[in-house]
Amino acid sequence: MDVVIVGAGVIGLAVAEAMTGRGAEVTVLEAADRIGTGVSSRNSEVVHAGLYYPTGSLKATLCVEGRERLAAFCEQHGVDHRWTGKVLVATAADEVPALERIGAQAEANGARPLVSMSRHDLLQRCPTVRAVAALWSTGTGIVDSHGLMTRLRLLTERRGGVVLCRHGLVGATLRTNGWRLEIRQPDGSLAALDADIVVNAAGLQADEVARLVCQDADLPRHIAVKGSYFDVVGPPPADTLVYPVPSPTLTGLGTHLTIDLAGRARLGPDVQMGRASDDFAVDGSRAALFHQAASRFLPELRLDQLQPAYAGIRPKLATDRVADFYVRHEVDRGLPGWVNLLGIESPGLTASLALAQRVATLAGG
Ligand SMILES: Cc1cc2nc3c(=O)[nH]c(=O)nc-3n(C[C@H](O)[C@H](O)[C@H](O)COP(=O)(O)OP(=O)(O)OC[C@H]3O[C@@H](n4cnc5c(N)ncnc54)[C@H](O)[C@@H]3O)c2cc1C
């Protein structure tokens, strides 16, 4: 089976690793100069436990399974990671019911347990964090996403897979014996490549890539939702991740505190809807909003500790409910062999290895 994967972010590379593992001949096309420079390079690098998403959704199922696969993969292949845990806080009495709902949701999702924290526990574990109630997630951690992608690429190439950077997909035609793909090469010329299976893992551009072959009005579209981060200078205010209660539609998880593998603390991402997909500038004047949000649970945080860091863009599907991942082999649209992956926002990094297995099965590998 000849498989072409469009996009060398964490999802495309995970699919490549899974499909070469099942014996497929895989070529990964990446329009950028290097792998992993898209959404996968601008996130929080948190390994989520699968607490929030509706039971049975792809986000919940693939996050819980992906977390376990990722843990095993990192151990086996020496990818840097740390089980930091995370504290979920209610900062006012009216947030407590929402916190309790997250506890119940996590249990229903089969996520690793959430443990109720007493005031004493909170004081012991995170003396600078203020909350009226808190839950401790044992299953949350952080991971070196670039180390993960490098390893997935290496495994793919060792099994004969090919990763071509500066090779963008610009057209595709369905023929009687599979797909004929049109590819822009580094010198600007066009080349043709044939494939039995095409996996569209083009991240933010995946909805545009899908429209190269399908004009259906109900094919989902992305809304670019920007999320900025601010570094917290000086000693980290806590040595674990601290999250508030999120909004009911889970557009974001609320401005939270993360720690990276170097021990640096960061706040974010916030939510700015409908931005350009390359709007990566961080507006320093938003520091006051971040400070206001975070000082509800970190009362000693000072505004002058916040410095603009970076921004990422979420490829969110337009819906007034909780958006799920869209993972389909598009046979019903008359596109046999074409798999679309749309709306792969958070927890896509955590879910990547489970999602990849799902795609390999869907594609018949
Ligand atoms: C602010 C933010 C925070 C997040 N935090 C977390 C987190 O803490 N934990 C977590 O689990 N998830 C998190 N996520 C989600 C996670 O980062 C994404 O789900 C994941 O990185 C998506 O990977 P991808 O491979 O689909 O996309 P990408 O990494 O964007 O890869 C797609 C690739 O396709 C290429 N491409 C596009 N068009 C073409 C074409 N025509 N031809 C060839 N190549 C093409 C692009 O250049 C790009 O490299 C976060 C996301 C954001 C935005």
JSON list of N, CA and C in Angstrom, two decimals, residues 47-116:
[
{"chain": "A", "resi": 47, "resn": "VAL", "atom": "N", "xyz": [0.96, 16.82, 28.51]},
{"chain": "A", "resi": 47, "resn": "VAL", "atom": "CA", "xyz": [0.34, 15.52, 28.28]},
{"chain": "A", "resi": 47, "resn": "VAL", "atom": "C", "xyz": [-0.93, 15.51, 29.14]},
{"chain": "A", "resi": 48, "resn": "HIS", "atom": "N", "xyz": [-2.06, 15.62, 28.46]},
{"chain": "A", "resi": 48, "resn": "HIS", "atom": "CA", "xyz": [-3.32, 15.73, 29.19]},
{"chain": "A", "resi": 48, "resn": "HIS", "atom": "C", "xyz": [-3.81, 14.35, 29.62]},
{"chain": "A", "resi": 49, "resn": "ALA", "atom": "N", "xyz": [-4.58, 14.36, 30.72]},
{"chain": "A", "resi": 49, "resn": "ALA", "atom": "CA", "xyz": [-5.09, 13.09, 31.24]},
{"chain": "A", "resi": 49, "resn": "ALA", "atom": "C", "xyz": [-6.44, 12.72, 30.62]},
{"chain": "A", "resi": 50, "resn": "GLY", "atom": "N", "xyz": [-7.09, 13.68, 29.96]},
{"chain": "A", "resi": 50, "resn": "GLY", "atom": "CA", "xyz": [-8.40, 13.38, 29.33]},
{"chain": "A", "resi": 50, "resn": "GLY", "atom": "C", "xyz": [-9.57, 13.67, 30.25]},
{"chain": "A", "resi": 51, "resn": "LEU", "atom": "N", "xyz": [-9.50, 14.80, 30.95]},
{"chain": "A", "resi": 51, "resn": "LEU", "atom": "CA", "xyz": [-10.47, 15.10, 32.01]},
{"chain": "A", "resi": 51, "resn": "LEU", "atom": "C", "xyz": [-11.75, 15.73, 31.53]},
{"chain": "A", "resi": 52, "resn": "TYR", "atom": "N", "xyz": [-11.67, 16.55, 30.48]},
{"chain": "A", "resi": 52, "resn": "TYR", "atom": "CA", "xyz": [-12.74, 17.52, 30.24]},
{"chain": "A", "resi": 52, "resn": "TYR", "atom": "C", "xyz": [-13.76, 17.11, 29.19]},
{"chain": "A", "resi": 53, "resn": "TYR", "atom": "N", "xyz": [-13.37, 16.31, 28.22]},
{"chain": "A", "resi": 53, "resn": "TYR", "atom": "CA", "xyz": [-14.17, 16.20, 26.99]},
{"chain": "A", "resi": 53, "resn": "TYR", "atom": "C", "xyz": [-15.30, 15.20, 27.16]},
{"chain": "A", "resi": 54, "resn": "PRO", "atom": "N", "xyz": [-16.41, 15.40, 26.44]},
{"chain": "A", "resi": 54, "resn": "PRO", "atom": "CA", "xyz": [-17.56, 14.50, 26.61]},
{"chain": "A", "resi": 54, "resn": "PRO", "atom": "C", "xyz": [-17.18, 13.04, 26.37]},
{"chain": "A", "resi": 55, "resn": "THR", "atom": "N", "xyz": [-17.67, 12.18, 27.24]},
{"chain": "A", "resi": 55, "resn": "THR", "atom": "CA", "xyz": [-17.37, 10.75, 27.14]},
{"chain": "A", "resi": 55, "resn": "THR", "atom": "C", "xyz": [-17.81, 10.24, 25.77]},
{"chain": "A", "resi": 56, "resn": "GLY", "atom": "N", "xyz": [-16.95, 9.48, 25.12]},
{"chain": "A", "resi": 56, "resn": "GLY", "atom": "CA", "xyz": [-17.28, 8.92, 23.81]},
{"chain": "A", "resi": 56, "resn": "GLY", "atom": "C", "xyz": [-16.84, 9.82, 22.67]},
{"chain": "A", "resi": 57, "resn": "SER", "atom": "N", "xyz": [-16.50, 11.09, 22.94]},
{"chain": "A", "resi": 57, "resn": "SER", "atom": "CA", "xyz": [-15.98, 11.94, 21.87]},
{"chain": "A", "resi": 57, "resn": "SER", "atom": "C", "xyz": [-14.59, 11.43, 21.50]},
{"chain": "A", "resi": 58, "resn": "LEU", "atom": "N", "xyz": [-14.14, 11.79, 20.30]},
{"chain": "A", "resi": 58, "resn": "LEU", "atom": "CA", "xyz": [-12.78, 11.38, 19.90]},
{"chain": "A", "resi": 58, "resn": "LEU", "atom": "C", "xyz": [-11.75, 12.05, 20.81]},
{"chain": "A", "resi": 59, "resn": "LYS", "atom": "N", "xyz": [-12.02, 13.30, 21.18]},
{"chain": "A", "resi": 59, "resn": "LYS", "atom": "CA", "xyz": [-11.05, 13.99, 22.05]},
{"chain": "A", "resi": 59, "resn": "LYS", "atom": "C", "xyz": [-10.87, 13.23, 23.37]},
{"chain": "A", "resi": 60, "resn": "ALA", "atom": "N", "xyz": [-11.97, 12.78, 23.96]},
{"chain": "A", "resi": 60, "resn": "ALA", "atom": "CA", "xyz": [-11.86, 12.06, 25.24]},
{"chain": "A", "resi": 60, "resn": "ALA", "atom": "C", "xyz": [-11.19, 10.70, 25.03]},
{"chain": "A", "resi": 61, "resn": "THR", "atom": "N", "xyz": [-11.70, 9.94, 24.07]},
{"chain": "A", "resi": 61, "resn": "THR", "atom": "CA", "xyz": [-11.21, 8.56, 23.88]},
{"chain": "A", "resi": 61, "resn": "THR", "atom": "C", "xyz": [-9.73, 8.55, 23.48]},
{"chain": "A", "resi": 62, "resn": "LEU", "atom": "N", "xyz": [-9.40, 9.39, 22.49]},
{"chain": "A", "resi": 62, "resn": "LEU", "atom": "CA", "xyz": [-8.02, 9.35, 21.97]},
{"chain": "A", "resi": 62, "resn": "LEU", "atom": "C", "xyz": [-7.03, 10.02, 22.93]},
{"chain": "A", "resi": 63, "resn": "CYS", "atom": "N", "xyz": [-7.54, 10.94, 23.76]},
{"chain": "A", "resi": 63, "resn": "CYS", "atom": "CA", "xyz": [-6.65, 11.56, 24.75]},
{"chain": "A", "resi": 63, "resn": "CYS", "atom": "C", "xyz": [-6.28, 10.54, 25.83]},
{"chain": "A", "resi": 64, "resn": "VAL", "atom": "N", "xyz": [-7.28, 9.82, 26.33]},
{"chain": "A", "resi": 64, "resn": "VAL", "atom": "CA", "xyz": [-7.00, 8.84, 27.40]},
{"chain": "A", "resi": 64, "resn": "VAL", "atom": "C", "xyz": [-6.08, 7.73, 26.87]},
{"chain": "A", "resi": 65, "resn": "GLU", "atom": "N", "xyz": [-6.41, 7.21, 25.69]},
{"chain": "A", "resi": 65, "resn": "GLU", "atom": "CA", "xyz": [-5.57, 6.15, 25.11]},
{"chain": "A", "resi": 65, "resn": "GLU", "atom": "C", "xyz": [-4.20, 6.71, 24.70]},
{"chain": "A", "resi": 66, "resn": "GLY", "atom": "N", "xyz": [-4.22, 7.93, 24.14]},
{"chain": "A", "resi": 66, "resn": "GLY", "atom": "CA", "xyz": [-2.97, 8.54, 23.66]},
{"chain": "A", "resi": 66, "resn": "GLY", "atom": "C", "xyz": [-2.01, 8.82, 24.79]},
{"chain": "A", "resi": 67, "resn": "ARG", "atom": "N", "xyz": [-2.56, 9.21, 25.94]},
{"chain": "A", "resi": 67, "resn": "ARG", "atom": "CA", "xyz": [-1.70, 9.48, 27.10]},
{"chain": "A", "resi": 67, "resn": "ARG", "atom": "C", "xyz": [-0.92, 8.22, 27.51]},
{"chain": "A", "resi": 68, "resn": "GLU", "atom": "N", "xyz": [-1.62, 7.08, 27.49]},
{"chain": "A", "resi": 68, "resn": "GLU", "atom": "CA", "xyz": [-0.95, 5.82, 27.88]},
{"chain": "A", "resi": 68, "resn": "GLU", "atom": "C", "xyz": [0.08, 5.42, 26.82]},
{"chain": "A", "resi": 69, "resn": "ARG", "atom": "N", "xyz": [-0.30, 5.57, 25.54]},
{"chain": "A", "resi": 69, "resn": "ARG", "atom": "CA", "xyz": [0.65, 5.23, 24.47]},
{"chain": "A", "resi": 69, "resn": "ARG", "atom": "C", "xyz": [1.88, 6.14, 24.52]},
{"chain": "A", "resi": 70, "resn": "LEU", "atom": "N", "xyz": [1.63, 7.43, 24.76]},
{"chain": "A", "resi": 70, "resn": "LEU", "atom": "CA", "xyz": [2.73, 8.39, 24.80]},
{"chain": "A", "resi": 70, "resn": "LEU", "atom": "C", "xyz": [3.68, 8.09, 25.95]},
{"chain": "A", "resi": 71, "resn": "ALA", "atom": "N", "xyz": [3.09, 7.75, 27.11]},
{"chain": "A", "resi": 71, "resn": "ALA", "atom": "CA", "xyz": [3.92, 7.42, 28.28]},
{"chain": "A", "resi": 71, "resn": "ALA", "atom": "C", "xyz": [4.84, 6.25, 27.95]},
{"chain": "A", "resi": 72, "resn": "ALA", "atom": "N", "xyz": [4.28, 5.21, 27.33]},
{"chain": "A", "resi": 72, "resn": "ALA", "atom": "CA", "xyz": [5.08, 4.03, 27.00]},
{"chain": "A", "resi": 72, "resn": "ALA", "atom": "C", "xyz": [6.13, 4.36, 25.94]},
{"chain": "A", "resi": 73, "resn": "PHE", "atom": "N", "xyz": [5.73, 5.16, 24.94]},
{"chain": "A", "resi": 73, "resn": "PHE", "atom": "CA", "xyz": [6.65, 5.52, 23.84]},
{"chain": "A", "resi": 73, "resn": "PHE", "atom": "C", "xyz": [7.84, 6.32, 24.38]},
{"chain": "A", "resi": 74, "resn": "CYS", "atom": "N", "xyz": [7.53, 7.30, 25.24]},
{"chain": "A", "resi": 74, "resn": "CYS", "atom": "CA", "xyz": [8.60, 8.15, 25.79]},
{"chain": "A", "resi": 74, "resn": "CYS", "atom": "C", "xyz": [9.59, 7.30, 26.60]},
{"chain": "A", "resi": 75, "resn": "GLU", "atom": "N", "xyz": [9.05, 6.36, 27.38]},
{"chain": "A", "resi": 75, "resn": "GLU", "atom": "CA", "xyz": [9.92, 5.47, 28.16]},
{"chain": "A", "resi": 75, "resn": "GLU", "atom": "C", "xyz": [10.79, 4.64, 27.22]},
{"chain": "A", "resi": 76, "resn": "GLN", "atom": "N", "xyz": [10.15, 4.05, 26.21]},
{"chain": "A", "resi": 76, "resn": "GLN", "atom": "CA", "xyz": [10.87, 3.12, 25.32]},
{"chain": "A", "resi": 76, "resn": "GLN", "atom": "C", "xyz": [11.92, 3.83, 24.48]},
{"chain": "A", "resi": 77, "resn": "HIS", "atom": "N", "xyz": [11.61, 5.05, 24.05]},
{"chain": "A", "resi": 77, "resn": "HIS", "atom": "CA", "xyz": [12.49, 5.72, 23.07]},
{"chain": "A", "resi": 77, "resn": "HIS", "atom": "C", "xyz": [13.26, 6.89, 23.66]},
{"chain": "A", "resi": 78, "resn": "GLY", "atom": "N", "xyz": [13.19, 7.04, 24.98]},
{"chain": "A", "resi": 78, "resn": "GLY", "atom": "CA", "xyz": [14.00, 8.09, 25.62]},
{"chain": "A", "resi": 78, "resn": "GLY", "atom": "C", "xyz": [13.58, 9.50, 25.26]},
{"chain": "A", "resi": 79, "resn": "VAL", "atom": "N", "xyz": [12.29, 9.72, 25.04]},
{"chain": "A", "resi": 79, "resn": "VAL", "atom": "CA", "xyz": [11.81, 11.09, 24.80]},
{"chain": "A", "resi": 79, "resn": "VAL", "atom": "C", "xyz": [11.60, 11.76, 26.15]},
{"chain": "A", "resi": 80, "resn": "ASP", "atom": "N", "xyz": [12.17, 12.96, 26.29]},
{"chain": "A", "resi": 80, "resn": "ASP", "atom": "CA", "xyz": [12.14, 13.65, 27.57]},
{"chain": "A", "resi": 80, "resn": "ASP", "atom": "C", "xyz": [10.69, 14.00, 27.97]},
{"chain": "A", "resi": 81, "resn": "HIS", "atom": "N", "xyz": [10.34, 13.72, 29.21]},
{"chain": "A", "resi": 81, "resn": "HIS", "atom": "CA", "xyz": [9.00, 14.01, 29.70]},
{"chain": "A", "resi": 81, "resn": "HIS", "atom": "C", "xyz": [9.05, 14.02, 31.23]},
{"chain": "A", "resi": 82, "resn": "ARG", "atom": "N", "xyz": [8.00, 14.55, 31.84]},
{"chain": "A", "resi": 82, "resn": "ARG", "atom": "CA", "xyz": [7.96, 14.57, 33.31]},
{"chain": "A", "resi": 82, "resn": "ARG", "atom": "C", "xyz": [6.51, 14.54, 33.77]},
{"chain": "A", "resi": 83, "resn": "TRP", "atom": "N", "xyz": [6.22, 13.70, 34.77]},
{"chain": "A", "resi": 83, "resn": "TRP", "atom": "CA", "xyz": [4.86, 13.62, 35.30]},
{"chain": "A", "resi": 83, "resn": "TRP", "atom": "C", "xyz": [4.73, 14.65, 36.41]},
{"chain": "A", "resi": 84, "resn": "THR", "atom": "N", "xyz": [4.40, 15.86, 36.00]},
{"chain": "A", "resi": 84, "resn": "THR", "atom": "CA", "xyz": [4.31, 16.98, 36.93]},
{"chain": "A", "resi": 84, "resn": "THR", "atom": "C", "xyz": [3.06, 16.92, 37.79]},
{"chain": "A", "resi": 85, "resn": "GLY", "atom": "N", "xyz": [2.00, 16.25, 37.28]},
{"chain": "A", "resi": 85, "resn": "GLY", "atom": "CA", "xyz": [0.68, 16.37, 37.88]},
{"chain": "A", "resi": 85, "resn": "GLY", "atom": "C", "xyz": [0.12, 17.75, 37.58]},
{"chain": "A", "resi": 86, "resn": "LYS", "atom": "N", "xyz": [-1.10, 17.96, 38.00]},
{"chain": "A", "resi": 86, "resn": "LYS", "atom": "CA", "xyz": [-1.68, 19.30, 37.80]},
{"chain": "A", "resi": 86, "resn": "LYS", "atom": "C", "xyz": [-2.75, 19.55, 38.85]},
{"chain": "A", "resi": 87, "resn": "VAL", "atom": "N", "xyz": [-2.83, 20.80, 39.29]},
{"chain": "A", "resi": 87, "resn": "VAL", "atom": "CA", "xyz": [-3.86, 21.20, 40.24]},
{"chain": "A", "resi": 87, "resn": "VAL", "atom": "C", "xyz": [-4.94, 21.96, 39.49]},
{"chain": "A", "resi": 88, "resn": "LEU", "atom": "N", "xyz": [-6.17, 21.53, 39.70]},
{"chain": "A", "resi": 88, "resn": "LEU", "atom": "CA", "xyz": [-7.33, 22.22, 39.13]},
{"chain": "A", "resi": 88, "resn": "LEU", "atom": "C", "xyz": [-7.98, 23.00, 40.25]},
{"chain": "A", "resi": 89, "resn": "VAL", "atom": "N", "xyz": [-8.17, 24.29, 40.06]},
{"chain": "A", "resi": 89, "resn": "VAL", "atom": "CA", "xyz": [-8.65, 25.09, 41.19]},
{"chain": "A", "resi": 89, "resn": "VAL", "atom": "C", "xyz": [-9.98, 25.76, 40.90]},
{"chain": "A", "resi": 90, "resn": "ALA", "atom": "N", "xyz": [-10.82, 25.81, 41.94]},
{"chain": "A", "resi": 90, "resn": "ALA", "atom": "CA", "xyz": [-11.99, 26.69, 41.95]},
{"chain": "A", "resi": 90, "resn": "ALA", "atom": "C", "xyz": [-11.61, 27.85, 42.84]},
{"chain": "A", "resi": 91, "resn": "THR", "atom": "N", "xyz": [-11.72, 29.07, 42.31]},
{"chain": "A", "resi": 91, "resn": "THR", "atom": "CA", "xyz": [-11.26, 30.23, 43.09]},
{"chain": "A", "resi": 91, "resn": "THR", "atom": "C", "xyz": [-12.42, 30.94, 43.78]},
{"chain": "A", "resi": 92, "resn": "ALA", "atom": "N", "xyz": [-13.66, 30.51, 43.49]},
{"chain": "A", "resi": 92, "resn": "ALA", "atom": "CA", "xyz": [-14.83, 31.08, 44.17]},
{"chain": "A", "resi": 92, "resn": "ALA", "atom": "C", "xyz": [-15.84, 29.96, 44.37]},
{"chain": "A", "resi": 93, "resn": "ALA", "atom": "N", "xyz": [-16.73, 30.14, 45.35]},
{"chain": "A", "resi": 93, "resn": "ALA", "atom": "CA", "xyz": [-17.69, 29.07, 45.68]},
{"chain": "A", "resi": 93, "resn": "ALA", "atom": "C", "xyz": [-18.53, 28.69, 44.47]},
{"chain": "A", "resi": 94, "resn": "ASP", "atom": "N", "xyz": [-18.87, 29.67, 43.61]},
{"chain": "A", "resi": 94, "resn": "ASP", "atom": "CA", "xyz": [-19.75, 29.34, 42.48]},
{"chain": "A", "resi": 94, "resn": "ASP", "atom": "C", "xyz": [-19.03, 28.51, 41.40]},
{"chain": "A", "resi": 95, "resn": "GLU", "atom": "N", "xyz": [-17.71, 28.30, 41.52]},
{"chain": "A", "resi": 95, "resn": "GLU", "atom": "CA", "xyz": [-16.98, 27.44, 40.56]},
{"chain": "A", "resi": 95, "resn": "GLU", "atom": "C", "xyz": [-16.89, 25.99, 41.04]},
{"chain": "A", "resi": 96, "resn": "VAL", "atom": "N", "xyz": [-17.27, 25.77, 42.31]},
{"chain": "A", "resi": 96, "resn": "VAL", "atom": "CA", "xyz": [-17.10, 24.42, 42.87]},
{"chain": "A", "resi": 96, "resn": "VAL", "atom": "C", "xyz": [-17.94, 23.36, 42.13]},
{"chain": "A", "resi": 97, "resn": "PRO", "atom": "N", "xyz": [-19.22, 23.65, 41.79]},
{"chain": "A", "resi": 97, "resn": "PRO", "atom": "CA", "xyz": [-19.97, 22.64, 41.05]},
{"chain": "A", "resi": 97, "resn": "PRO", "atom": "C", "xyz": [-19.30, 22.26, 39.73]},
{"chain": "A", "resi": 98, "resn": "ALA", "atom": "N", "xyz": [-18.71, 23.24, 39.04]},
{"chain": "A", "resi": 98, "resn": "ALA", "atom": "CA", "xyz": [-18.03, 22.94, 37.76]},
{"chain": "A", "resi": 98, "resn": "ALA", "atom": "C", "xyz": [-16.81, 22.05, 38.01]},
{"chain": "A", "resi": 99, "resn": "LEU", "atom": "N", "xyz": [-16.12, 22.31, 39.10]},
{"chain": "A", "resi": 99, "resn": "LEU", "atom": "CA", "xyz": [-14.95, 21.48, 39.46]},
{"chain": "A", "resi": 99, "resn": "LEU", "atom": "C", "xyz": [-15.41, 20.03, 39.71]},
{"chain": "A", "resi": 100, "resn": "GLU", "atom": "N", "xyz": [-16.53, 19.92, 40.41]},
{"chain": "A", "resi": 100, "resn": "GLU", "atom": "CA", "xyz": [-17.06, 18.56, 40.70]},
{"chain": "A", "resi": 100, "resn": "GLU", "atom": "C", "xyz": [-17.49, 17.86, 39.41]},
{"chain": "A", "resi": 101, "resn": "ARG", "atom": "N", "xyz": [-18.04, 18.64, 38.47]},
{"chain": "A", "resi": 101, "resn": "ARG", "atom": "CA", "xyz": [-18.44, 18.02, 37.18]},
{"chain": "A", "resi": 101, "resn": "ARG", "atom": "C", "xyz": [-17.21, 17.51, 36.44]},
{"chain": "A", "resi": 102, "resn": "ILE", "atom": "N", "xyz": [-16.09, 18.22, 36.53]},
{"chain": "A", "resi": 102, "resn": "ILE", "atom": "CA", "xyz": [-14.86, 17.76, 35.86]},
{"chain": "A", "resi": 102, "resn": "ILE", "atom": "C", "xyz": [-14.42, 16.43, 36.49]},
{"chain": "A", "resi": 103, "resn": "GLY", "atom": "N", "xyz": [-14.53, 16.35, 37.82]},
{"chain": "A", "resi": 103, "resn": "GLY", "atom": "CA", "xyz": [-14.17, 15.09, 38.50]},
{"chain": "A", "resi": 103, "resn": "GLY", "atom": "C", "xyz": [-15.00, 13.93, 37.98]},
{"chain": "A", "resi": 104, "resn": "ALA", "atom": "N", "xyz": [-16.31, 14.17, 37.83]},
{"chain": "A", "resi": 104, "resn": "ALA", "atom": "CA", "xyz": [-17.21, 13.11, 37.35]},
{"chain": "A", "resi": 104, "resn": "ALA", "atom": "C", "xyz": [-16.92, 12.79, 35.88]},
{"chain": "A", "resi": 105, "resn": "GLN", "atom": "N", "xyz": [-16.64, 13.83, 35.09]},
{"chain": "A", "resi": 105, "resn": "GLN", "atom": "CA", "xyz": [-16.34, 13.63, 33.66]},
{"chain": "A", "resi": 105, "resn": "GLN", "atom": "C", "xyz": [-15.07, 12.79, 33.48]},
{"chain": "A", "resi": 106, "resn": "ALA", "atom": "N", "xyz": [-14.07, 13.12, 34.29]},
{"chain": "A", "resi": 106, "resn": "ALA", "atom": "CA", "xyz": [-12.80, 12.39, 34.20]},
{"chain": "A", "resi": 106, "resn": "ALA", "atom": "C", "xyz": [-13.01, 10.91, 34.50]},
{"chain": "A", "resi": 107, "resn": "GLU", "atom": "N", "xyz": [-13.81, 10.65, 35.51]},
{"chain": "A", "resi": 107, "resn": "GLU", "atom": "CA", "xyz": [-14.07, 9.25, 35.89]},
{"chain": "A", "resi": 107, "resn": "GLU", "atom": "C", "xyz": [-14.80, 8.53, 34.77]},
{"chain": "A", "resi": 108, "resn": "ALA", "atom": "N", "xyz": [-15.82, 9.20, 34.21]},
{"chain": "A", "resi": 108, "resn": "ALA", "atom": "CA", "xyz": [-16.59, 8.60, 33.12]},
{"chain": "A", "resi": 108, "resn": "ALA", "atom": "C", "xyz": [-15.70, 8.34, 31.90]},
{"chain": "A", "resi": 109, "resn": "ASN", "atom": "N", "xyz": [-14.70, 9.20, 31.70]},
{"chain": "A", "resi": 109, "resn": "ASN", "atom": "CA", "xyz": [-13.81, 9.05, 30.54]},
{"chain": "A", "resi": 109, "resn": "ASN", "atom": "C", "xyz": [-12.75, 7.96, 30.76]},
{"chain": "A", "resi": 110, "resn": "GLY", "atom": "N", "xyz": [-12.66, 7.44, 31.97]},
{"chain": "A", "resi": 110, "resn": "GLY", "atom": "CA", "xyz": [-11.62, 6.43, 32.24]},
{"chain": "A", "resi": 110, "resn": "GLY", "atom": "C", "xyz": [-10.25, 7.05, 32.36]},
{"chain": "A", "resi": 111, "resn": "ALA", "atom": "N", "xyz": [-10.22, 8.36, 32.69]},
{"chain": "A", "resi": 111, "resn": "ALA", "atom": "CA", "xyz": [-8.92, 9.04, 32.86]},
{"chain": "A", "resi": 111, "resn": "ALA", "atom": "C", "xyz": [-8.29, 8.61, 34.17]},
{"chain": "A", "resi": 112, "resn": "ARG", "atom": "N", "xyz": [-6.99, 8.80, 34.26]},
{"chain": "A", "resi": 112, "resn": "ARG", "atom": "CA", "xyz": [-6.32, 8.54, 35.55]},
{"chain": "A", "resi": 112, "resn": "ARG", "atom": "C", "xyz": [-6.97, 9.38, 36.64]},
{"chain": "A", "resi": 113, "resn": "PRO", "atom": "N", "xyz": [-7.04, 8.90, 37.87]},
{"chain": "A", "resi": 113, "resn": "PRO", "atom": "CA", "xyz": [-7.88, 9.53, 38.88]},
{"chain": "A", "resi": 113, "resn": "PRO", "atom": "C", "xyz": [-7.55, 10.98, 39.20]},
{"chain": "A", "resi": 114, "resn": "LEU", "atom": "N", "xyz": [-8.60, 11.70, 39.54]},
{"chain": "A", "resi": 114, "resn": "LEU", "atom": "CA", "xyz": [-8.48, 13.05, 40.11]},
{"chain": "A", "resi": 114, "resn": "LEU", "atom": "C", "xyz": [-8.69, 12.92, 41.61]},
{"chain": "A", "resi": 115, "resn": "VAL", "atom": "N", "xyz": [-7.81, 13.51, 42.38]},
{"chain": "A", "resi": 115, "resn": "VAL", "atom": "CA", "xyz": [-7.89, 13.35, 43.83]},
{"chain": "A", "resi": 115, "resn": "VAL", "atom": "C", "xyz": [-8.29, 14.69, 44.45]},
{"chain": "A", "resi": 116, "resn": "SER", "atom": "N", "xyz": [-9.24, 14.64, 45.36]},
{"chain": "A", "resi": 116, "resn": "SER", "atom": "CA", "xyz": [-9.67, 15.85, 46.04]},
{"chain": "A", "resi": 116, "resn": "SER", "atom": "C", "xyz": [-8.55, 16.32, 46.98]}
]
